[in-house]
CSV table of C-alpha atoms and ligand atoms in Angstrom, one decimal:
chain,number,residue,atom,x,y,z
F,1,UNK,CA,67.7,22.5,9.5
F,2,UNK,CA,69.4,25.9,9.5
F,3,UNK,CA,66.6,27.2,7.0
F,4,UNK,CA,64.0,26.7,9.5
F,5,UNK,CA,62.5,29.8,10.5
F,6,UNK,CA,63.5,30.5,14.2
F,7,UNK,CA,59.7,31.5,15.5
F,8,UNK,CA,56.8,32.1,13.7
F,9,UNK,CA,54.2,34.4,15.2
F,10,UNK,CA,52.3,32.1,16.1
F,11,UNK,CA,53.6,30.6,19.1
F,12,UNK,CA,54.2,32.2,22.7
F,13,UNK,CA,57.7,31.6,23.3
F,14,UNK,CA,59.8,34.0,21.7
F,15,UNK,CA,61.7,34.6,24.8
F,16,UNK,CA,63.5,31.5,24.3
F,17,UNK,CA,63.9,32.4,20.8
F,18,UNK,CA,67.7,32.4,21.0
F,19,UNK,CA,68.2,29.0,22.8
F,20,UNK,CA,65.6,27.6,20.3
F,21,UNK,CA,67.7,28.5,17.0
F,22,UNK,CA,70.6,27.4,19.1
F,23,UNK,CA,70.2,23.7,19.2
F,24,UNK,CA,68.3,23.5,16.2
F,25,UNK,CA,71.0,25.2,14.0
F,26,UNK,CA,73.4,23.1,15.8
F,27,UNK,CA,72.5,19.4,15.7
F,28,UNK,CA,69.8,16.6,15.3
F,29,UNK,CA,69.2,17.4,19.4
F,30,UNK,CA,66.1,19.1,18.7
F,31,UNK,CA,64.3,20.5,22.5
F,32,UNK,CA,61.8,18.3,23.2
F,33,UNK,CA,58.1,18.8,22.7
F,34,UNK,CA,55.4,16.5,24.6
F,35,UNK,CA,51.8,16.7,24.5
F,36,UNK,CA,48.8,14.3,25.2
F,37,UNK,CA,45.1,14.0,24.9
F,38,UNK,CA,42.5,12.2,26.5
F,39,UNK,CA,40.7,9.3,24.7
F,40,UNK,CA,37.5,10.0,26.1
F,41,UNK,CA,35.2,10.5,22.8
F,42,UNK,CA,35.4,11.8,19.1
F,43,UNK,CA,37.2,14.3,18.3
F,44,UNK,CA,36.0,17.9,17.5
F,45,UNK,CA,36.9,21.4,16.1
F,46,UNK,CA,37.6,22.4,19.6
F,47,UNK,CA,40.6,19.7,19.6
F,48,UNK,CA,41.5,20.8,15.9
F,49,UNK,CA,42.0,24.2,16.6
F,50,UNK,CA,43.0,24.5,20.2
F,51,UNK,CA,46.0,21.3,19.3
F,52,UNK,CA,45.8,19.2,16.3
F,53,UNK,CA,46.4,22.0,14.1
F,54,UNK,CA,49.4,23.3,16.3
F,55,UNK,CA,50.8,19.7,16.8
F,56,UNK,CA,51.5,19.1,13.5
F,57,UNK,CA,53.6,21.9,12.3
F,58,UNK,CA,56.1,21.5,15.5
F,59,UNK,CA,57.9,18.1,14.0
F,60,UNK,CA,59.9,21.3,11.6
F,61,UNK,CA,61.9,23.1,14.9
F,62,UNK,CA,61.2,20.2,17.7
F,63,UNK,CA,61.8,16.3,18.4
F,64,UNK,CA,58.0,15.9,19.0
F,65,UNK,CA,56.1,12.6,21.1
F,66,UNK,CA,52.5,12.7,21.4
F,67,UNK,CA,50.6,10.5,23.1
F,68,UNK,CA,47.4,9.4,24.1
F,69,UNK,CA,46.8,9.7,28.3
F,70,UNK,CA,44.8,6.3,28.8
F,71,UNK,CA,45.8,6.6,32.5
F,72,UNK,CA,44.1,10.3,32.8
F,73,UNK,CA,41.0,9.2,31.3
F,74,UNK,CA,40.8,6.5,33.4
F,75,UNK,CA,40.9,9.2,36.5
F,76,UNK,CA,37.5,10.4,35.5
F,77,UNK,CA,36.2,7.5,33.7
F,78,UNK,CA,36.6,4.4,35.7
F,79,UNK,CA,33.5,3.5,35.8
F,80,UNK,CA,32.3,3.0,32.1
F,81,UNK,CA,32.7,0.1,31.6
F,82,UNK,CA,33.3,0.1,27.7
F,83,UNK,CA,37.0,-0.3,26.6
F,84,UNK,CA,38.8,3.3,25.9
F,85,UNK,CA,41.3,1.4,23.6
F,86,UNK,CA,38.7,1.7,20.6
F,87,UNK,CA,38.9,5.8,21.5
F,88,UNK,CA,42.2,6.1,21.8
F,89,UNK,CA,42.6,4.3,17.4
F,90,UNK,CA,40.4,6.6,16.9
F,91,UNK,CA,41.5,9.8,18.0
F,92,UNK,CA,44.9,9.0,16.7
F,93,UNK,CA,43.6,8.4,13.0
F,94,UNK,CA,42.1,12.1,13.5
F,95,UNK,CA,45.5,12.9,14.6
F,96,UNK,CA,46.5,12.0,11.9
F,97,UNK,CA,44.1,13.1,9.3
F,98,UNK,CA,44.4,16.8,10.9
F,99,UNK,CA,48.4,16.6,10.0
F,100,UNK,CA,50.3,15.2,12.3
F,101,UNK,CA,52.7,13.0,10.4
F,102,UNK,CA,53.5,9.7,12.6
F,103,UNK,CA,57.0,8.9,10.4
F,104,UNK,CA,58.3,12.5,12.0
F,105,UNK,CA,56.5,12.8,15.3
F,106,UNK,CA,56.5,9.7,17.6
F,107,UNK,CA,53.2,8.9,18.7
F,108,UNK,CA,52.3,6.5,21.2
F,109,UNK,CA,50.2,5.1,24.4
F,110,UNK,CA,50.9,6.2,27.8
F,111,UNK,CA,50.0,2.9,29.3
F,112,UNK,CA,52.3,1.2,26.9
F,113,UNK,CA,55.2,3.0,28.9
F,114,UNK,CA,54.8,2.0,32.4
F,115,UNK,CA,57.9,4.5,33.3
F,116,UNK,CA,55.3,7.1,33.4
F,117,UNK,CA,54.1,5.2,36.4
F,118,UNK,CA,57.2,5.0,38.0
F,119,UNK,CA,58.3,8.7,37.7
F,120,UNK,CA,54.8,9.6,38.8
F,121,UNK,CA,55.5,7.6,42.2
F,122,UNK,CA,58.4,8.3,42.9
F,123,UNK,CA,57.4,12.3,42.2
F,124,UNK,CA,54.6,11.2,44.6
F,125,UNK,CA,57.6,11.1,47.8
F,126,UNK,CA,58.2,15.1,47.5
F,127,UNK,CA,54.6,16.5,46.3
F,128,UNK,CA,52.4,18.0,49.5
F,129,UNK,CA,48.9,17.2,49.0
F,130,UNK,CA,48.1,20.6,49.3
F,131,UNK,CA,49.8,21.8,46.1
F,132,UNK,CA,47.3,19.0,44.1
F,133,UNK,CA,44.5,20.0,46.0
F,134,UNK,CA,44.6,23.8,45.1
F,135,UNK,CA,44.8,22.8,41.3
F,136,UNK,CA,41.7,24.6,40.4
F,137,UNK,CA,40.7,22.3,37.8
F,138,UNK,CA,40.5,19.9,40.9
F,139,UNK,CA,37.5,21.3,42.8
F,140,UNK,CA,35.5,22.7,39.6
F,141,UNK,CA,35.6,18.8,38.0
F,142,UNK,CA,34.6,18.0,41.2
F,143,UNK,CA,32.2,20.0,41.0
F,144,UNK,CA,30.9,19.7,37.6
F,145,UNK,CA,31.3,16.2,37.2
F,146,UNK,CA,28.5,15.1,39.8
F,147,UNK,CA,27.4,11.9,38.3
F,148,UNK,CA,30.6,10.4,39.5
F,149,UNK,CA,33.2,9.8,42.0
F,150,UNK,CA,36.4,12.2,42.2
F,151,UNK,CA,37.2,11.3,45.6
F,152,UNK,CA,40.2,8.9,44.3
F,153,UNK,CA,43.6,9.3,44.5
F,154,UNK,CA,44.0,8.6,41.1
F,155,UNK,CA,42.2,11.9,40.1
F,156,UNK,CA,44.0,13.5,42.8
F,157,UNK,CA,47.1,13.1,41.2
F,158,UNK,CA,46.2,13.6,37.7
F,159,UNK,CA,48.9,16.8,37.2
F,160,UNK,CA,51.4,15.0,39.1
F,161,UNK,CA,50.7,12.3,36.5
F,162,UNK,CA,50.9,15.0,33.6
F,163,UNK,CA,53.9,16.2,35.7
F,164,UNK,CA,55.5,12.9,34.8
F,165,UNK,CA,54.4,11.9,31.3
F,166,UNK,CA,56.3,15.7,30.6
F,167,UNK,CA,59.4,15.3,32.5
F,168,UNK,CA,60.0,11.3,31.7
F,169,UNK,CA,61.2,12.8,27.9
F,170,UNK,CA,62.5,15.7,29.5
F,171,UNK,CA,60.0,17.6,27.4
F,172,UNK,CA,60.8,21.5,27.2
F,173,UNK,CA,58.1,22.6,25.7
F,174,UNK,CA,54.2,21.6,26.1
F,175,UNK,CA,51.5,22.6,23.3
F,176,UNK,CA,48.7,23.0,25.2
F,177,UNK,CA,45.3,25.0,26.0
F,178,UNK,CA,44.8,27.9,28.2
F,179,UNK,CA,43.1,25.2,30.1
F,180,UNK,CA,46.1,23.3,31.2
F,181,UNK,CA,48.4,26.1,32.4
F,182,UNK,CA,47.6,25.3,36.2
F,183,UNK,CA,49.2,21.7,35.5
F,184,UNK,CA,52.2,23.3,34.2
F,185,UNK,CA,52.5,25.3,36.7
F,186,UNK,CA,52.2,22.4,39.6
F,187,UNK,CA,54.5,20.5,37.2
F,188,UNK,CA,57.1,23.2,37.3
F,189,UNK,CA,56.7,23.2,41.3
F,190,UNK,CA,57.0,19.4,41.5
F,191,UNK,CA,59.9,19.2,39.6
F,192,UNK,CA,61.4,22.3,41.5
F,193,UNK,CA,61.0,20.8,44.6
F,194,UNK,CA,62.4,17.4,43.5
F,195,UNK,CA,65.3,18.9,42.5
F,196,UNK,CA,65.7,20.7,45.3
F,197,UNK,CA,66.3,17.1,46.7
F,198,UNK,CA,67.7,15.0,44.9
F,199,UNK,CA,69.6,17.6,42.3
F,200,UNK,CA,68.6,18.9,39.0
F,201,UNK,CA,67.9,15.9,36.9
F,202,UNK,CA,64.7,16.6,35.1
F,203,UNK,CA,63.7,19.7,32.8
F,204,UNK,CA,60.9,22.0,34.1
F,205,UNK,CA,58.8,22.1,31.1
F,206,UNK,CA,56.8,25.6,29.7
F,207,UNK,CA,53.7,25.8,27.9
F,208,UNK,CA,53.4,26.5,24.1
F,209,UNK,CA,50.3,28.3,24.2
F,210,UNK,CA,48.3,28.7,21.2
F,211,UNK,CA,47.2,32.5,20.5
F,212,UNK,CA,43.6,31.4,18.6
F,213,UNK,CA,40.8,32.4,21.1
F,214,UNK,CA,39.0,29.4,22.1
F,215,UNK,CA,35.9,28.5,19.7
F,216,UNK,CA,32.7,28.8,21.3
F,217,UNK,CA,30.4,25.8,20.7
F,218,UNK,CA,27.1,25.8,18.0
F,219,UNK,CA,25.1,27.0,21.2
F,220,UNK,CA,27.8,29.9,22.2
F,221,UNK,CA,28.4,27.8,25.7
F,222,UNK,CA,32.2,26.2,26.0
F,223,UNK,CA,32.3,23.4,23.2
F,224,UNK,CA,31.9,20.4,25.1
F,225,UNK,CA,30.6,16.8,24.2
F,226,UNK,CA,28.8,17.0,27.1
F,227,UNK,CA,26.5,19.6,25.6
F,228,UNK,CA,26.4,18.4,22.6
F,229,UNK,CA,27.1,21.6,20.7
F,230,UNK,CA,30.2,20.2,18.6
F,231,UNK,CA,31.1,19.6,15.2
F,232,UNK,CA,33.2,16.7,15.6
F,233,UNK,CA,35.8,15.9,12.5
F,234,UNK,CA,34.2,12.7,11.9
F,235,UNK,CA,31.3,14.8,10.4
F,236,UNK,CA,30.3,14.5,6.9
F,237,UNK,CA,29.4,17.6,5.2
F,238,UNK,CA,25.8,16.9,5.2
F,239,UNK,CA,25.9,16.9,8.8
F,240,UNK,CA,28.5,20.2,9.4
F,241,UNK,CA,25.9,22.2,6.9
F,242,UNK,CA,23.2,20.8,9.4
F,243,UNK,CA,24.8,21.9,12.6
F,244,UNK,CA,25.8,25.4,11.1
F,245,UNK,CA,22.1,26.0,10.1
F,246,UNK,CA,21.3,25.8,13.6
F,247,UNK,CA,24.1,27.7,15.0
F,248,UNK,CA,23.5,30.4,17.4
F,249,UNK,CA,23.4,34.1,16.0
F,250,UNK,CA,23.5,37.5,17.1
F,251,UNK,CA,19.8,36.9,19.2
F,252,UNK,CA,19.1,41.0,18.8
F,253,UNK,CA,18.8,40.2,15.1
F,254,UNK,CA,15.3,39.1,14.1
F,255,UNK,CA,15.2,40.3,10.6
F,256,UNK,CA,18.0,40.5,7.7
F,257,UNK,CA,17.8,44.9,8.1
F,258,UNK,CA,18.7,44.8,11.7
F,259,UNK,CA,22.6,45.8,12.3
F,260,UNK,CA,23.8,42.8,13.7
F,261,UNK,CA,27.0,42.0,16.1
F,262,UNK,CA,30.2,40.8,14.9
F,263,UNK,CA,32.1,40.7,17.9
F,264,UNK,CA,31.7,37.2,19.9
F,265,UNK,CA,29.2,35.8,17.4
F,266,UNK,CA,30.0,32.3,17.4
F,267,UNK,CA,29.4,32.6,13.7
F,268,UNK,CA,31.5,35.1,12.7
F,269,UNK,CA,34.0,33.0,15.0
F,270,UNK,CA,34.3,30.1,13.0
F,271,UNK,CA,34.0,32.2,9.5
F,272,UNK,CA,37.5,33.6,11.5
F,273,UNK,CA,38.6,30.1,12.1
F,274,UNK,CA,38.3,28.4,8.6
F,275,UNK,CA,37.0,30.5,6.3
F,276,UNK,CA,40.1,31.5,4.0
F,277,UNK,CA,39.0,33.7,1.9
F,278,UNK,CA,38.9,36.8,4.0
F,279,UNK,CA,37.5,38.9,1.4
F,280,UNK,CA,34.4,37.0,1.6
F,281,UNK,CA,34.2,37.5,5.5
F,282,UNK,CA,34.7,41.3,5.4
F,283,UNK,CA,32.4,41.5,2.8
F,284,UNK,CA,29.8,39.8,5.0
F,285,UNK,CA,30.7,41.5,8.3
F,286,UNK,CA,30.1,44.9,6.8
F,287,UNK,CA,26.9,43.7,5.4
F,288,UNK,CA,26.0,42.0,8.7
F,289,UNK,CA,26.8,45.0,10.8
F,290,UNK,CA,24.7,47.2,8.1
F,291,UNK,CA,21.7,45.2,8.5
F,292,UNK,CA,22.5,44.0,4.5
F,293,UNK,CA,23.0,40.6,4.8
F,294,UNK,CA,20.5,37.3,5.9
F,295,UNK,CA,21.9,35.0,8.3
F,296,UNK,CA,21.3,31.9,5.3
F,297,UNK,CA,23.8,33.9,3.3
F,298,UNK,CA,26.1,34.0,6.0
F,299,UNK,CA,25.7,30.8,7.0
F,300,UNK,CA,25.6,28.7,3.9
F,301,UNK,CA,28.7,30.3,3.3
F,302,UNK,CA,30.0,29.7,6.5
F,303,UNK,CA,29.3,25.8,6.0
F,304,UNK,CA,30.5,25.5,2.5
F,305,UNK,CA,34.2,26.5,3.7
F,306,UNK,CA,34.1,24.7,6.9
F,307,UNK,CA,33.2,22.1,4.6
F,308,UNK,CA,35.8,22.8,2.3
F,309,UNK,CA,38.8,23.3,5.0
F,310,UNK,CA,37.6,19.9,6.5
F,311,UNK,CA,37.8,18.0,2.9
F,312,UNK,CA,41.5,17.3,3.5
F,313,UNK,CA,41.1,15.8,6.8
F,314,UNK,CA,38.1,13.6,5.4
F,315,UNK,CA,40.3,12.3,2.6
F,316,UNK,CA,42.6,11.7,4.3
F,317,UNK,CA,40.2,9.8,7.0
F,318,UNK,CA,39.5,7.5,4.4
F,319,UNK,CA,42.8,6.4,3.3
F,320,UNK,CA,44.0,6.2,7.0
F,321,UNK,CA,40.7,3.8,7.5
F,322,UNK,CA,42.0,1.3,4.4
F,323,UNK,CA,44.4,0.3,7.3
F,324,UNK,CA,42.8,-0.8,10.4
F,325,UNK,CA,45.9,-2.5,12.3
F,326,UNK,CA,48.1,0.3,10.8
F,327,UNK,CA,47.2,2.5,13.6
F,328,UNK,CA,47.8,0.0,16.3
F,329,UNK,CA,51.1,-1.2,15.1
F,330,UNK,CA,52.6,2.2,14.5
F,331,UNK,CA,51.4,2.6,18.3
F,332,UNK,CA,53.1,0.1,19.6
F,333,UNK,CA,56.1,0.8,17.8
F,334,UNK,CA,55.9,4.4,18.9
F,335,UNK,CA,55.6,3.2,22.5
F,336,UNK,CA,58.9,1.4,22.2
F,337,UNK,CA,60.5,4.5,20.7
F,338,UNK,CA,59.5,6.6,23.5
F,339,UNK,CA,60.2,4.1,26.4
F,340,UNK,CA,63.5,3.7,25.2
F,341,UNK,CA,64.3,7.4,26.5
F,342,UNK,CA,61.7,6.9,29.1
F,343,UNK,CA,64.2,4.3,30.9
F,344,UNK,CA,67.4,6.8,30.0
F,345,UNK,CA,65.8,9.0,32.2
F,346,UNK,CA,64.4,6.4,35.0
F,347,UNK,CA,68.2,5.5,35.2
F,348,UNK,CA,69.4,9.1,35.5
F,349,UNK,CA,66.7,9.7,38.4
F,350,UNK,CA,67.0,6.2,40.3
F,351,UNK,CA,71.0,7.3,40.2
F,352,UNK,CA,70.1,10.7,41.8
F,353,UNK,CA,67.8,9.5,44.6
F,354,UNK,CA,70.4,6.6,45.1
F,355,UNK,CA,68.2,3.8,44.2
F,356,UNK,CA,70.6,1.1,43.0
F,357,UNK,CA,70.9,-2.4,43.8
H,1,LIG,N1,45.5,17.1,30.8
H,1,LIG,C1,45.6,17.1,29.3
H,1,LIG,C2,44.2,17.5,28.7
H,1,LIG,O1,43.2,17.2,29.3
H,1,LIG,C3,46.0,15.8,28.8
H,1,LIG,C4,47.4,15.4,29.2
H,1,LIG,C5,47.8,14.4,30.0
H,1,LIG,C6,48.6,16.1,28.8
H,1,LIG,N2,49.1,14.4,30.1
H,1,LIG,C7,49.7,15.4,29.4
H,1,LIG,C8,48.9,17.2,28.0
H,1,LIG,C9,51.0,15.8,29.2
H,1,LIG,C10,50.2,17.6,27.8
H,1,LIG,C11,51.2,16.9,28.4
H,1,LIG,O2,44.2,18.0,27.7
């Protein structure tokens, strides 16, 4: 793996360039990468770009588990009633259709590894209250999420939860959104602070953060289910041309021979985001900004190479659909996988807080 290049430009995380080449010039003892998502409804860009498309690639320079956090949906879901199980297949065939290749990244269920339970709990014995309270995602959800009940200790706890699904693999290094920095940060302060009594047994873990600026939604709000301004990679092209047609535009621009902006318009955004031929997209900014260009053009065009850069996935889709139970067994085999190093480091922490019978 020597040929491997050492850090593309990609990724934040070129201080730790030189331990990074280290151990994966060395041997098979790859650093660790751990990531999750919640099963809590299809799949969109937003999850494409902002993970999917960043989990893949990492199997080449990490040893990487990815799983899906059944437990943290449950924190804000408890009350539907309909299973999450059927979610959680489902996400993972999009997993896979985006690229992530489950024979070189292990990919499993948190639930199916109850250790994640057990380091969360025991995590629980050193963590003030406090610290999970001034998670800011804790009072905005709150917030936001009116229609149900965040009161729960369960919810509470979620980054402590996260803290644990991270640490249980003693995972280095966390692909994640800008969105989930406050966790790592209360993850790198719970395990700081556990270590500080029991001795250093776990790995404080630092976020991989993806450089791509966040895609707006079709309405220019955040993309969110919940506003129903997604394109979701289950979409056929029919329906992606659809939801591009209505996207929202530069609003100034009434007519084609108005000078339009470039600059945070969602359209010219996602042109950005999947649209490879860049010739094509200077050509059209130019035109756009000149007032030389209708919004059809720009947006027919827009759709046919969205549509184009979401083919593979589709195909892909398909083939992964032939197999129903293929998905499930490869997730329970994955779950074994992982709790096999899950109870090597239960062991290593019951030893350090003297837990043995
Ligand atoms: N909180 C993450 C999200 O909403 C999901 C998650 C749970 C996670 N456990 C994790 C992500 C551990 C990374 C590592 O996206």
């Amino acid at each position: 793996p020597s040929s491997i290049p050492s850090t593309t430009s990609c990724w934040d995380g070129c201080s730790r360039k030189s331990e990074e080449t280290r151990s994966v010039n060395t041997t098979a003892q790859r650093p660790r990468v751990v990531s999750g998502m919640r099963p809590t409804g299809k799949l969109h860009l937003g999850h494409l770009v902002g993970a999917l498309s960043n989990w893949g690639p990492l199997h080449e320079k990490y040893e990487c588990l990815y799983f899906v956090a059944d437990w943290h949906a449950l924190t804000s879901e408890h009350a539907i009633r309909k299973s999450i199980t059927s979610n959680a297949i489902d996400n993972v065939a999009d997993w896979i259709s985006a690229g992530v290749d489950p024979e070189r990244s292990t990919l499993f269920i948190q639930s199916l590894v109850p250790e994640h339970a057990e380091l969360a709990l025991l995590l629980s014995m050193v963590v003030p209250i406090p610290w999970l309270e001034r998670v800011p995602t804790y009072k905005e959800q709150q917030e936001q999420l009116t229609d149900r009940d965040l009161s729960t200790l369960g919810f509470l706890g979620y980054p402590l939860l996260q803290t644990a699904d991270i640490a249980v693999y003693d995972g280095r290094f966390v692909p994640v959104g800008d969105d989930q920095v406050a966790h790592l940060e209360l993850s790198r302060e719970a395990i700081r602070r556990f270590h500080q009594y029991y001795g250093e047994v776990l790995v404080e873990p630092q976020p991989l953060l993806t450089p791509v600026s966040r895609l707006p939604g079709l309405d220019n709000r955040k993309m969110s289910k919940s506003y129903g301004n997604t394109i979701d990679l289950t979409d056929d092209a029919e329906t992606v041309t659809k939801k591009v047609r209505q996207m929202y535009t530069d609003p100034k621009r009434v007519r084609a021979d108005i000078p339009g902006t470039v600059e945070g318009n969602p359209v010219f955004m996602y042109h950005d985001a999947f649209n490879t031929n860049v010739a094509e997209v200077d050509d059209l900014k130019a035109r756009y900004r000149a007032g030389k260009v209708g919004d059809v053009e720009v947006k027919t065009k827009l759709a046919a190479a969205m549509n184009a850069a979401l083919e593979p996935l589709r195909a892909r889709r398909r083939e992964v659909r032939v197999k129903p139970d293929h998905i499930r067994e490869l997730l329970v085999e994955g779950s074994r996988r992982a709790r096999v190093i899950a109870q090597a480091t239960m062991e290593r922490v019951r030893d350090a807080m003297k837990l043995r019978y």
